[in-house]
Amino acid sequence: MKAILIIMPVLLNIWIVLLQVDSVFPSLLAALVVGLYKGNRIGPDIKKIFNIGKVNYSLKNPIRIVELTSATLLSLSTNILSLVHFFKDGLSSDEFIFFSITFGYSVIFGFILFRFLFLYILQDHSKESL
């Protein structure tokens, strides 16, 4: 599952760049699939699905790093075309500011996705129900 969690957003980003898909719907669809997967594994408890309440953000666990990487890659898919155009056209000092803002917003959105959707997605929830 770790590999799928990383490969899915990478393939999504490649698909968006190759086909020049200028829409947020593929990213929303991918997030919906992740949410459905997590909801199906955890059950009907909304608080556990969206990590509402106190959670442990420790990135010492390699699983948390995989979840954070996947969330960040998925969030980059919303702005990947802008980022690619910045690199194709070259970065001047003015464009570097816009690039930094765009990249910063993507990283912040990635942390939000990580906190509310991707955190604990790879955790085995079958032990908790016993």
GROMACS .gro file of N, CA, C and O in nm:
model
  520
    1MET      N    1   0.082  -0.120   0.000
    1MET     CA    2   0.000   0.000   0.000
    1MET      C    3   0.086   0.126   0.000
    1MET      O    4   0.046   0.228  -0.053
    2LYS      N    5   0.206   0.118   0.062
    2LYS     CA    6   0.295   0.234   0.062
    2LYS      C    7   0.329   0.276  -0.079
    2LYS      O    8   0.328   0.394  -0.112
    3ALA      N    9   0.360   0.178  -0.163
    3ALA     CA   10   0.399   0.209  -0.301
    3ALA      C   11   0.283   0.272  -0.378
    3ALA      O   12   0.302   0.368  -0.453
    4ILE      N   13   0.163   0.221  -0.358
    4ILE     CA   14   0.046   0.276  -0.428
    4ILE      C   15   0.020   0.419  -0.383
    4ILE      O   16  -0.016   0.505  -0.463
    5LEU      N   17   0.040   0.444  -0.255
    5LEU     CA   18   0.016   0.578  -0.200
    5LEU      C   19   0.113   0.680  -0.258
    5LEU      O   20   0.079   0.799  -0.268
    6ILE      N   21   0.232   0.638  -0.298
    6ILE     CA   22   0.328   0.729  -0.361
    6ILE      C   23   0.310   0.732  -0.513
    6ILE      O   24   0.314   0.838  -0.576
    7ILE      N   25   0.288   0.617  -0.573
    7ILE     CA   26   0.279   0.608  -0.720
    7ILE      C   27   0.154   0.678  -0.773
    7ILE      O   28   0.160   0.743  -0.877
    8MET      N   29   0.041   0.670  -0.701
    8MET     CA   30  -0.083   0.731  -0.749
    8MET      C   31  -0.068   0.882  -0.774
    8MET      O   32  -0.099   0.929  -0.883
    9PRO      N   33  -0.017   0.962  -0.678
    9PRO     CA   34  -0.004   1.105  -0.708
    9PRO      C   35   0.104   1.136  -0.811
    9PRO      O   36   0.091   1.232  -0.886
   10VAL      N   37   0.209   1.054  -0.816
   10VAL     CA   38   0.313   1.076  -0.917
   10VAL      C   39   0.255   1.055  -1.056
   10VAL      O   40   0.275   1.138  -1.147
   11LEU      N   41   0.181   0.946  -1.075
   11LEU     CA   42   0.118   0.920  -1.205
   11LEU      C   43   0.014   1.027  -1.238
   11LEU      O   44  -0.001   1.067  -1.354
   12LEU      N   45  -0.058   1.074  -1.138
   12LEU     CA   46  -0.156   1.180  -1.158
   12LEU      C   47  -0.086   1.308  -1.206
   12LEU      O   48  -0.132   1.373  -1.300
   13ASN      N   49   0.025   1.343  -1.144
   13ASN     CA   50   0.100   1.462  -1.186
   13ASN      C   51   0.154   1.447  -1.329
   13ASN      O   52   0.147   1.541  -1.408
   14ILE      N   53   0.205   1.330  -1.362
   14ILE     CA   54   0.255   1.305  -1.498
   14ILE      C   55   0.141   1.315  -1.598
   14ILE      O   56   0.155   1.377  -1.704
   15TRP      N   57   0.027   1.257  -1.565
   15TRP     CA   58  -0.090   1.261  -1.653
   15TRP      C   59  -0.136   1.405  -1.675
   15TRP      O   60  -0.168   1.445  -1.787
   16ILE      N   61  -0.140   1.484  -1.568
   16ILE     CA   62  -0.184   1.623  -1.580
   16ILE      C   63  -0.088   1.703  -1.667
   16ILE      O   64  -0.132   1.782  -1.751
   17VAL      N   65   0.042   1.681  -1.652
   17VAL     CA   66   0.141   1.755  -1.731
   17VAL      C   67   0.136   1.712  -1.878
   17VAL      O   68   0.138   1.796  -1.968
   18LEU      N   69   0.129   1.582  -1.903
   18LEU     CA   70   0.130   1.535  -2.042
   18LEU      C   71   0.005   1.575  -2.119
   18LEU      O   72   0.013   1.612  -2.237
   19LEU      N   73  -0.110   1.569  -2.055
   19LEU     CA   74  -0.235   1.601  -2.124
   19LEU      C   75  -0.278   1.747  -2.103
   19LEU      O   76  -0.382   1.788  -2.155
   20GLN      N   77  -0.198   1.824  -2.027
   20GLN     CA   78  -0.227   1.965  -2.001
   20GLN      C   79  -0.368   1.984  -1.945
   20GLN      O   80  -0.443   2.071  -1.989
   21VAL      N   81  -0.405   1.903  -1.847
   21VAL     CA   82  -0.536   1.909  -1.784
   21VAL      C   83  -0.533   2.024  -1.684
   21VAL      O   84  -0.469   2.015  -1.580
   22ASP      N   85  -0.601   2.132  -1.717
   22ASP     CA   86  -0.601   2.250  -1.631
   22ASP      C   87  -0.730   2.254  -1.550
   22ASP      O   88  -0.819   2.335  -1.573
   23SER      N   89  -0.740   2.161  -1.457
   23SER     CA   90  -0.860   2.149  -1.375
   23SER      C   91  -0.822   2.087  -1.241
   23SER      O   92  -0.724   2.013  -1.232
   24VAL      N   93  -0.899   2.115  -1.139
   24VAL     CA   94  -0.874   2.055  -1.008
   24VAL      C   95  -0.953   1.927  -0.990
   24VAL      O   96  -0.935   1.858  -0.889
   25PHE      N   97  -1.037   1.892  -1.085
   25PHE     CA   98  -1.121   1.773  -1.070
   25PHE      C   99  -1.042   1.643  -1.060
   25PHE      O  100  -1.079   1.557  -0.980
   26PRO      N  101  -0.934   1.622  -1.136
   26PRO     CA  102  -0.858   1.498  -1.115
   26PRO      C  103  -0.799   1.488  -0.974
   26PRO      O  104  -0.800   1.381  -0.913
   27SER      N  105  -0.754   1.599  -0.919
   27SER     CA  106  -0.700   1.599  -0.784
   27SER      C  107  -0.810   1.573  -0.681
   27SER      O  108  -0.789   1.498  -0.585
   28LEU      N  109  -0.926   1.633  -0.702
   28LEU     CA  110  -1.038   1.608  -0.612
   28LEU      C  111  -1.084   1.464  -0.619
   28LEU      O  112  -1.119   1.403  -0.518
   29LEU      N  113  -1.083   1.407  -0.740
   29LEU     CA  114  -1.121   1.268  -0.756
   29LEU      C  115  -1.022   1.176  -0.685
   29LEU      O  116  -1.063   1.079  -0.619
   30ALA      N  117  -0.893   1.206  -0.696
   30ALA     CA  118  -0.792   1.126  -0.626
   30ALA      C  119  -0.808   1.137  -0.475
   30ALA      O  120  -0.798   1.037  -0.403
   31ALA      N  121  -0.835   1.258  -0.425
   31ALA     CA  122  -0.857   1.275  -0.281
   31ALA      C  123  -0.983   1.202  -0.237
   31ALA      O  124  -0.988   1.145  -0.127
   32LEU      N  125  -1.086   1.201  -0.321
   32LEU     CA  126  -1.209   1.129  -0.290
   32LEU      C  127  -1.182   0.979  -0.281
   32LEU      O  128  -1.233   0.912  -0.190
   33VAL      N  129  -1.102   0.927  -0.371
   33VAL     CA  130  -1.068   0.784  -0.369
   33VAL      C  131  -0.992   0.751  -0.240
   33VAL      O  132  -1.020   0.649  -0.175
   34VAL      N  133  -0.899   0.837  -0.202
   34VAL     CA  134  -0.824   0.815  -0.078
   34VAL      C  135  -0.919   0.820   0.042
   34VAL      O  136  -0.911   0.736   0.133
   35GLY      N  137  -1.009   0.917   0.042
   35GLY     CA  138  -1.106   0.928   0.152
   35GLY      C  139  -1.198   0.808   0.160
   35GLY      O  140  -1.229   0.759   0.269
   36LEU      N  141  -1.244   0.760   0.045
   36LEU     CA  142  -1.329   0.640   0.044
   36LEU      C  143  -1.255   0.517   0.094
   36LEU      O  144  -1.309   0.434   0.167
   37TYR      N  145  -1.129   0.506   0.054
   37TYR     CA  146  -1.047   0.393   0.100
   37TYR      C  147  -1.030   0.398   0.252
   37TYR      O  148  -1.050   0.298   0.321
   38LYS      N  149  -0.995   0.517   0.302
   38LYS     CA  150  -0.975   0.530   0.446
   38LYS      C  151  -1.106   0.509   0.522
   38LYS      O  152  -1.107   0.443   0.625
   39GLY      N  153  -1.214   0.564   0.472
   39GLY     CA  154  -1.343   0.546   0.536
   39GLY      C  155  -1.388   0.401   0.535
   39GLY      O  156  -1.450   0.353   0.631
   40ASN      N  157  -1.357   0.329   0.430
   40ASN     CA  158  -1.393   0.188   0.421
   40ASN      C  159  -1.313   0.105   0.520
   40ASN      O  160  -1.364   0.009   0.576
   41ARG      N  161  -1.187   0.141   0.542
   41ARG     CA  162  -1.103   0.066   0.635
   41ARG      C  163  -1.136   0.097   0.780
   41ARG      O  164  -1.132   0.010   0.865
   42ILE      N  165  -1.168   0.223   0.811
   42ILE     CA  166  -1.189   0.263   0.950
   42ILE      C  167  -1.331   0.237   0.994
   42ILE      O  168  -1.356   0.194   1.106
   43GLY      N  169  -1.427   0.263   0.909
   43GLY     CA  170  -1.566   0.246   0.948
   43GLY      C  171  -1.639   0.379   0.948
   43GLY      O  172  -1.588   0.479   0.897
   44PRO      N  173  -1.757   0.383   1.008
   44PRO     CA  174  -1.841   0.502   0.997
   44PRO      C  175  -1.804   0.616   1.093
   44PRO      O  176  -1.872   0.718   1.095
   45ASP      N  177  -1.699   0.602   1.172
   45ASP     CA  178  -1.663   0.705   1.268
   45ASP      C  179  -1.593   0.822   1.197
   45ASP      O  180  -1.476   0.811   1.159
   46ILE      N  181  -1.664   0.932   1.179
   46ILE     CA  182  -1.612   1.049   1.107
   46ILE      C  183  -1.491   1.107   1.178
   46ILE      O  184  -1.397   1.154   1.113
   47LYS      N  185  -1.489   1.103   1.310
   47LYS     CA  186  -1.376   1.160   1.386
   47LYS      C  187  -1.246   1.086   1.355
   47LYS      O  188  -1.140   1.147   1.349
   48LYS      N  189  -1.255   0.956   1.336
   48LYS     CA  190  -1.134   0.880   1.304
   48LYS      C  191  -1.096   0.895   1.157
   48LYS      O  192  -0.978   0.892   1.123
   49ILE      N  193  -1.193   0.908   1.070
   49ILE     CA  194  -1.162   0.922   0.927
   49ILE      C  195  -1.087   1.052   0.901
   49ILE      O  196  -0.986   1.054   0.832
   50PHE      N  197  -1.136   1.162   0.959
   50PHE     CA  198  -1.075   1.293   0.934
   50PHE      C  199  -0.984   1.340   1.046
   50PHE      O  200  -0.947   1.457   1.051
   51ASN      N  201  -0.946   1.250   1.136
   51ASN     CA  202  -0.851   1.280   1.244
   51ASN      C  203  -0.890   1.403   1.323
   51ASN      O  204  -0.808   1.491   1.349
   52ILE      N  205  -1.016   1.411   1.363
   52ILE     CA  206  -1.063   1.524   1.442
   52ILE      C  207  -1.028   1.494   1.588
   52ILE      O  208  -1.063   1.391   1.641
   53GLY      N  209  -0.960   1.585   1.649
   53GLY     CA  210  -0.914   1.566   1.786
   53GLY      C  211  -0.763   1.568   1.791
   53GLY      O  212  -0.694   1.607   1.697
   54LYS      N  213  -0.708   1.523   1.902
   54LYS     CA  214  -0.564   1.524   1.921
   54LYS      C  215  -0.500   1.408   1.846
   54LYS      O  216  -0.544   1.294   1.857
   55VAL      N  217  -0.396   1.440   1.769
   55VAL     CA  218  -0.325   1.337   1.693
   55VAL      C  219  -0.175   1.354   1.715
   55VAL      O  220  -0.128   1.459   1.757
   56ASN      N  221  -0.101   1.250   1.685
   56ASN     CA  222   0.044   1.252   1.697
   56ASN      C  223   0.106   1.275   1.559
   56ASN      O  224   0.088   1.194   1.469
   57TYR      N  225   0.179   1.386   1.544
   57TYR     CA  226   0.239   1.421   1.416
   57TYR      C  227   0.381   1.370   1.400
   57TYR      O  228   0.450   1.413   1.310
   58SER      N  229   0.427   1.285   1.484
   58SER     CA  230   0.567   1.244   1.484
   58SER      C  231   0.610   1.191   1.347
   58SER      O  232   0.554   1.094   1.296
   59LEU      N  233   0.709   1.258   1.288
   59LEU     CA  234   0.759   1.214   1.158
   59LEU      C  235   0.879   1.121   1.173
   59LEU      O  236   0.951   1.095   1.077
   60LYS      N  237   0.901   1.070   1.293
   60LYS     CA  238   1.008   0.973   1.315
   60LYS      C  239   0.969   0.837   1.258
   60LYS      O  240   1.055   0.758   1.224
   61ASN      N  241   0.839   0.813   1.249
   61ASN     CA  242   0.789   0.688   1.194
   61ASN      C  243   0.793   0.698   1.041
   61ASN      O  244   0.740   0.792   0.982
   62PRO      N  245   0.857   0.603   0.972
   62PRO     CA  246   0.865   0.610   0.825
   62PRO      C  247   0.728   0.607   0.756
   62PRO      O  248   0.714   0.660   0.646
   63ILE      N  249   0.630   0.549   0.820
   63ILE     CA  250   0.495   0.545   0.761
   63ILE      C  251   0.438   0.686   0.753
   63ILE      O  252   0.373   0.723   0.656
   64ARG      N  253   0.461   0.769   0.857
   64ARG     CA  254   0.413   0.908   0.855
   64ARG      C  255   0.481   0.987   0.743
   64ARG      O  256   0.418   1.072   0.681
   65ILE      N  257   0.607   0.958   0.715
   65ILE     CA  258   0.678   1.028   0.608
   65ILE      C  259   0.618   0.990   0.472
   65ILE      O  260   0.603   1.075   0.384
   66VAL      N  261   0.583   0.864   0.454
   66VAL     CA  262   0.517   0.819   0.330
   66VAL      C  263   0.383   0.889   0.314
   66VAL      O  264   0.349   0.937   0.206
   67GLU      N  265   0.307   0.898   0.422
   67GLU     CA  266   0.176   0.965   0.417
   67GLU      C  267   0.192   1.114   0.384
   67GLU      O  268   0.117   1.168   0.303
   68LEU      N  269   0.291   1.179   0.445
   68LEU     CA  270   0.316   1.321   0.418
   68LEU      C  271   0.361   1.343   0.275
   68LEU      O  272   0.316   1.436   0.208
   69THR      N  273   0.448   1.257   0.225
   69THR     CA  274   0.495   1.268   0.087
   69THR      C  275   0.380   1.251  -0.011
   69THR      O  276   0.368   1.327  -0.107
   70SER      N  277   0.296   1.154   0.014
   70SER     CA  278   0.182   1.132  -0.075
   70SER      C  279   0.085   1.250  -0.073
   70SER      O  280   0.037   1.293  -0.179
   71ALA      N  281   0.058   1.305   0.044
   71ALA     CA  282  -0.031   1.420   0.054
   71ALA      C  283   0.028   1.542  -0.018
   71ALA      O  284  -0.043   1.615  -0.087
   72THR      N  285   0.158   1.562  -0.003
   72THR     CA  286   0.223   1.676  -0.069
   72THR      C  287   0.223   1.659  -0.221
   72THR      O  288   0.198   1.754  -0.295
   73LEU      N  289   0.249   1.537  -0.269
   73LEU     CA  290   0.245   1.513  -0.413
   73LEU      C  291   0.105   1.533  -0.469
   73LEU      O  292   0.088   1.586  -0.579
   74LEU      N  293   0.004   1.492  -0.393
   74LEU     CA  294  -0.134   1.512  -0.439
   74LEU      C  295  -0.168   1.661  -0.440
   74LEU      O  296  -0.235   1.709  -0.531
   75SER      N  297  -0.121   1.735  -0.342
   75SER     CA  298  -0.149   1.879  -0.341
   75SER      C  299  -0.075   1.952  -0.453
   75SER      O  300  -0.124   2.052  -0.505
   76LEU      N  301   0.042   1.902  -0.491
   76LEU     CA  302   0.114   1.964  -0.603
   76LEU      C  303   0.040   1.946  -0.735
   76LEU      O  304   0.059   2.025  -0.828
   77SER      N  305  -0.044   1.844  -0.744
   77SER     CA  306  -0.116   1.820  -0.869
   77SER      C  307  -0.215   1.931  -0.901
   77SER      O  308  -0.254   1.948  -1.015
   78THR      N  309  -0.256   2.009  -0.800
   78THR     CA  310  -0.347   2.120  -0.828
   78THR      C  311  -0.276   2.236  -0.897
   78THR      O  312  -0.340   2.314  -0.966
   79ASN      N  313  -0.144   2.248  -0.878
   79ASN     CA  314  -0.066   2.359  -0.937
   79ASN      C  315   0.049   2.312  -1.023
   79ASN      O  316   0.138   2.391  -1.053
   80ILE      N  317   0.052   2.186  -1.060
   80ILE     CA  318   0.168   2.132  -1.130
   80ILE      C  319   0.191   2.200  -1.266
   80ILE      O  320   0.305   2.222  -1.305
   81LEU      N  321   0.084   2.237  -1.335
   81LEU     CA  322   0.102   2.303  -1.464
   81LEU      C  323   0.168   2.439  -1.448
   81LEU      O  324   0.255   2.477  -1.528
   82SER      N  325   0.130   2.514  -1.346
   82SER     CA  326   0.193   2.643  -1.321
   82SER      C  327   0.340   2.626  -1.288
   82SER      O  328   0.426   2.701  -1.338
   83LEU      N  329   0.371   2.528  -1.207
   83LEU     CA  330   0.510   2.504  -1.170
   83LEU      C  331   0.593   2.461  -1.290
   83LEU      O  332   0.708   2.504  -1.306
   84VAL      N  333   0.537   2.377  -1.376
   84VAL     CA  334   0.609   2.333  -1.496
   84VAL      C  335   0.632   2.450  -1.591
   84VAL      O  336   0.740   2.464  -1.648
   85HIS      N  337   0.533   2.538  -1.606
   85HIS     CA  338   0.549   2.654  -1.694
   85HIS      C  339   0.657   2.748  -1.641
   85HIS      O  340   0.730   2.809  -1.720
   86PHE      N  341   0.667   2.761  -1.509
   86PHE     CA  342   0.773   2.843  -1.453
   86PHE      C  343   0.910   2.788  -1.492
   86PHE      O  344   1.001   2.863  -1.525
   87PHE      N  345   0.926   2.656  -1.489
   87PHE     CA  346   1.055   2.597  -1.524
   87PHE      C  347   1.081   2.600  -1.673
   87PHE      O  348   1.196   2.615  -1.715
   88LYS      N  349   0.978   2.584  -1.756
   88LYS     CA  350   0.996   2.589  -1.901
   88LYS      C  351   1.038   2.727  -1.947
   88LYS      O  352   1.125   2.740  -2.034
   89ASP      N  353   0.974   2.830  -1.895
   89ASP     CA  354   1.000   2.966  -1.939
   89ASP      C  355   1.122   3.027  -1.871
   89ASP      O  356   1.169   3.132  -1.913
   90GLY      N  357   1.172   2.964  -1.769
   90GLY     CA  358   1.285   3.019  -1.695
   90GLY      C  359   1.234   3.107  -1.583
   90GLY      O  360   1.129   3.169  -1.592
   91LEU      N  361   1.310   3.111  -1.477
   91LEU     CA  362   1.267   3.187  -1.361
   91LEU      C  363   1.342   3.321  -1.353
   91LEU      O  364   1.462   3.323  -1.333
   92SER      N  365   1.270   3.428  -1.372
   92SER     CA  366   1.328   3.559  -1.345
   92SER      C  367   1.302   3.591  -1.199
   92SER      O  368   1.237   3.515  -1.127
   93SER      N  369   1.350   3.703  -1.153
   93SER     CA  370   1.332   3.736  -1.011
   93SER      C  371   1.184   3.760  -0.979
   93SER      O  372   1.137   3.725  -0.871
   94ASP      N  373   1.108   3.820  -1.072
   94ASP     CA  374   0.965   3.840  -1.049
   94ASP      C  375   0.889   3.708  -1.049
   94ASP      O  376   0.801   3.687  -0.965
   95GLU      N  377   0.922   3.621  -1.143
   95GLU     CA  378   0.854   3.493  -1.150
   95GLU      C  379   0.892   3.402  -1.035
   95GLU      O  380   0.814   3.316  -0.996
   96PHE      N  381   1.012   3.422  -0.980
   96PHE     CA  382   1.052   3.340  -0.866
   96PHE      C  383   0.962   3.367  -0.746
   96PHE      O  384   0.930   3.274  -0.670
   97ILE      N  385   0.919   3.490  -0.729
   97ILE     CA  386   0.827   3.522  -0.619
   97ILE      C  387   0.695   3.450  -0.639
   97ILE      O  388   0.642   3.389  -0.545
   98PHE      N  389   0.640   3.454  -0.760
   98PHE     CA  390   0.514   3.384  -0.788
   98PHE      C  391   0.530   3.232  -0.775
   98PHE      O  392   0.441   3.163  -0.726
   99PHE      N  393   0.645   3.181  -0.819
   99PHE     CA  394   0.674   3.039  -0.805
   99PHE      C  395   0.678   3.001  -0.657
   99PHE      O  396   0.621   2.899  -0.617
  100SER      N  397   0.744   3.082  -0.577
  100SER     CA  398   0.754   3.053  -0.433
  100SER      C  399   0.617   3.055  -0.366
  100SER      O  400   0.587   2.971  -0.281
  101ILE      N  401   0.534   3.153  -0.403
  101ILE     CA  402   0.399   3.160  -0.346
  101ILE      C  403   0.317   3.038  -0.387
  101ILE      O  404   0.249   2.977  -0.304
  102THR      N  405   0.322   3.002  -0.515
  102THR     CA  406   0.247   2.886  -0.564
  102THR      C  407   0.294   2.758  -0.497
  102THR      O  408   0.214   2.676  -0.453
  103PHE      N  409   0.425   2.741  -0.488
  103PHE     CA  410   0.480   2.622  -0.423
  103PHE      C  411   0.446   2.621  -0.275
  103PHE      O  412   0.412   2.517  -0.218
  104GLY      N  413   0.451   2.737  -0.211
  104GLY     CA  414   0.417   2.747  -0.069
  104GLY      C  415   0.274   2.709  -0.042
  104GLY      O  416   0.244   2.637   0.055
  105TYR      N  417   0.182   2.759  -0.126
  105TYR     CA  418   0.042   2.723  -0.109
  105TYR      C  419   0.021   2.573  -0.128
  105TYR      O  420  -0.059   2.511  -0.059
  106SER      N  421   0.093   2.514  -0.222
  106SER     CA  422   0.080   2.370  -0.244
  106SER      C  423   0.130   2.292  -0.124
  106SER      O  424   0.069   2.192  -0.084
  107VAL      N  425   0.239   2.336  -0.064
  107VAL     CA  426   0.292   2.266   0.053
  107VAL      C  427   0.197   2.281   0.171
  107VAL      O  428   0.170   2.184   0.244
  108ILE      N  429   0.141   2.400   0.191
  108ILE     CA  430   0.045   2.420   0.299
  108ILE      C  431  -0.078   2.333   0.278
  108ILE      O  432  -0.128   2.268   0.371
  109PHE      N  433  -0.127   2.327   0.154
  109PHE     CA  434  -0.241   2.241   0.123
  109PHE      C  435  -0.205   2.094   0.145
  109PHE      O  436  -0.288   2.015   0.191
  110GLY      N  437  -0.079   2.058   0.116
  110GLY     CA  438  -0.034   1.921   0.142
  110GLY      C  439  -0.036   1.887   0.290
  110GLY      O  440  -0.076   1.778   0.329
  111PHE      N  441   0.005   1.982   0.375
  111PHE     CA  442  -0.001   1.957   0.519
  111PHE      C  443  -0.145   1.946   0.567
  111PHE      O  444  -0.175   1.867   0.657
  112ILE      N  445  -0.234   2.025   0.509
  112ILE     CA  446  -0.376   2.014   0.546
  112ILE      C  447  -0.431   1.878   0.504
  112ILE      O  448  -0.504   1.813   0.581
  113LEU      N  449  -0.398   1.835   0.383
  113LEU     CA  450  -0.440   1.701   0.339
  113LEU      C  451  -0.383   1.593   0.430
  113LEU      O  452  -0.451   1.496   0.464
  114PHE      N  453  -0.256   1.609   0.466
  114PHE     CA  454  -0.191   1.512   0.554
  114PHE      C  455  -0.262   1.506   0.689
  114PHE      O  456  -0.293   1.398   0.739
  115ARG      N  457  -0.292   1.620   0.746
  115ARG     CA  458  -0.352   1.625   0.879
  115ARG      C  459  -0.492   1.565   0.882
  115ARG      O  460  -0.527   1.489   0.969
  116PHE      N  461  -0.574   1.600   0.783
  116PHE     CA  462  -0.714   1.561   0.790
  116PHE      C  463  -0.750   1.438   0.707
  116PHE      O  464  -0.859   1.384   0.724
  117LEU      N  465  -0.662   1.393   0.619
  117LEU     CA  466  -0.701   1.279   0.535
  117LEU      C  467  -0.596   1.168   0.533
  117LEU      O  468  -0.628   1.052   0.555
  118PHE      N  469  -0.470   1.201   0.511
  118PHE     CA  470  -0.369   1.098   0.492
  118PHE      C  471  -0.310   1.044   0.622
  118PHE      O  472  -0.258   0.933   0.623
  119LEU      N  473  -0.318   1.119   0.731
  119LEU     CA  474  -0.261   1.074   0.857
  119LEU      C  475  -0.332   0.948   0.905
  119LEU      O  476  -0.455   0.942   0.907
  120TYR      N  477  -0.255   0.848   0.938
  120TYR     CA  478  -0.302   0.717   0.986
  120TYR      C  479  -0.371   0.634   0.878
  120TYR      O  480  -0.440   0.537   0.910
  121ILE      N  481  -0.352   0.666   0.751
  121ILE     CA  482  -0.417   0.585   0.646
  121ILE      C  483  -0.351   0.448   0.635
  121ILE      O  484  -0.416   0.351   0.596
  122LEU      N  485  -0.223   0.437   0.671
  122LEU     CA  486  -0.155   0.309   0.662
  122LEU      C  487  -0.155   0.232   0.794
  122LEU      O  488  -0.097   0.126   0.803
  123GLN      N  489  -0.221   0.286   0.894
  123GLN     CA  490  -0.229   0.221   1.024
  123GLN      C  491  -0.327   0.105   1.017
  123GLN      O  492  -0.432   0.114   0.953
  124ASP      N  493  -0.294  -0.005   1.083
  124ASP     CA  494  -0.382  -0.122   1.086
  124ASP      C  495  -0.491  -0.098   1.190
  124ASP      O  496  -0.466  -0.097   1.309
  125HIS      N  497  -0.613  -0.077   1.144
  125HIS     CA  498  -0.726  -0.047   1.233
  125HIS      C  499  -0.798  -0.172   1.281
  125HIS      O  500  -0.887  -0.162   1.363
  126SER      N  501  -0.760  -0.288   1.230
  126SER     CA  502  -0.828  -0.411   1.273
  126SER      C  503  -0.791  -0.445   1.417
  126SER      O  504  -0.869  -0.508   1.488
  127LYS      N  505  -0.675  -0.401   1.465
  127LYS     CA  506  -0.633  -0.428   1.603
  127LYS      C  507  -0.718  -0.348   1.702
  127LYS      O  508  -0.741  -0.393   1.812
  128GLU      N  509  -0.761  -0.229   1.661
  128GLU     CA  510  -0.837  -0.144   1.752
  128GLU      C  511  -0.977  -0.198   1.776
  128GLU      O  512  -1.036  -0.175   1.880
  129SER      N  513  -1.034  -0.267   1.679
  129SER     CA  514  -1.171  -0.316   1.693
  129SER      C  515  -1.181  -0.441   1.779
  129SER      O  516  -1.288  -0.481   1.817
  130LEU      N  517  -1.069  -0.507   1.807
  130LEU     CA  518  -1.071  -0.629   1.889
  130LEU      C  519  -1.071  -0.598   2.035
  130LEU      O  520  -1.038  -0.503   2.086
   0.00000   0.00000   0.00000
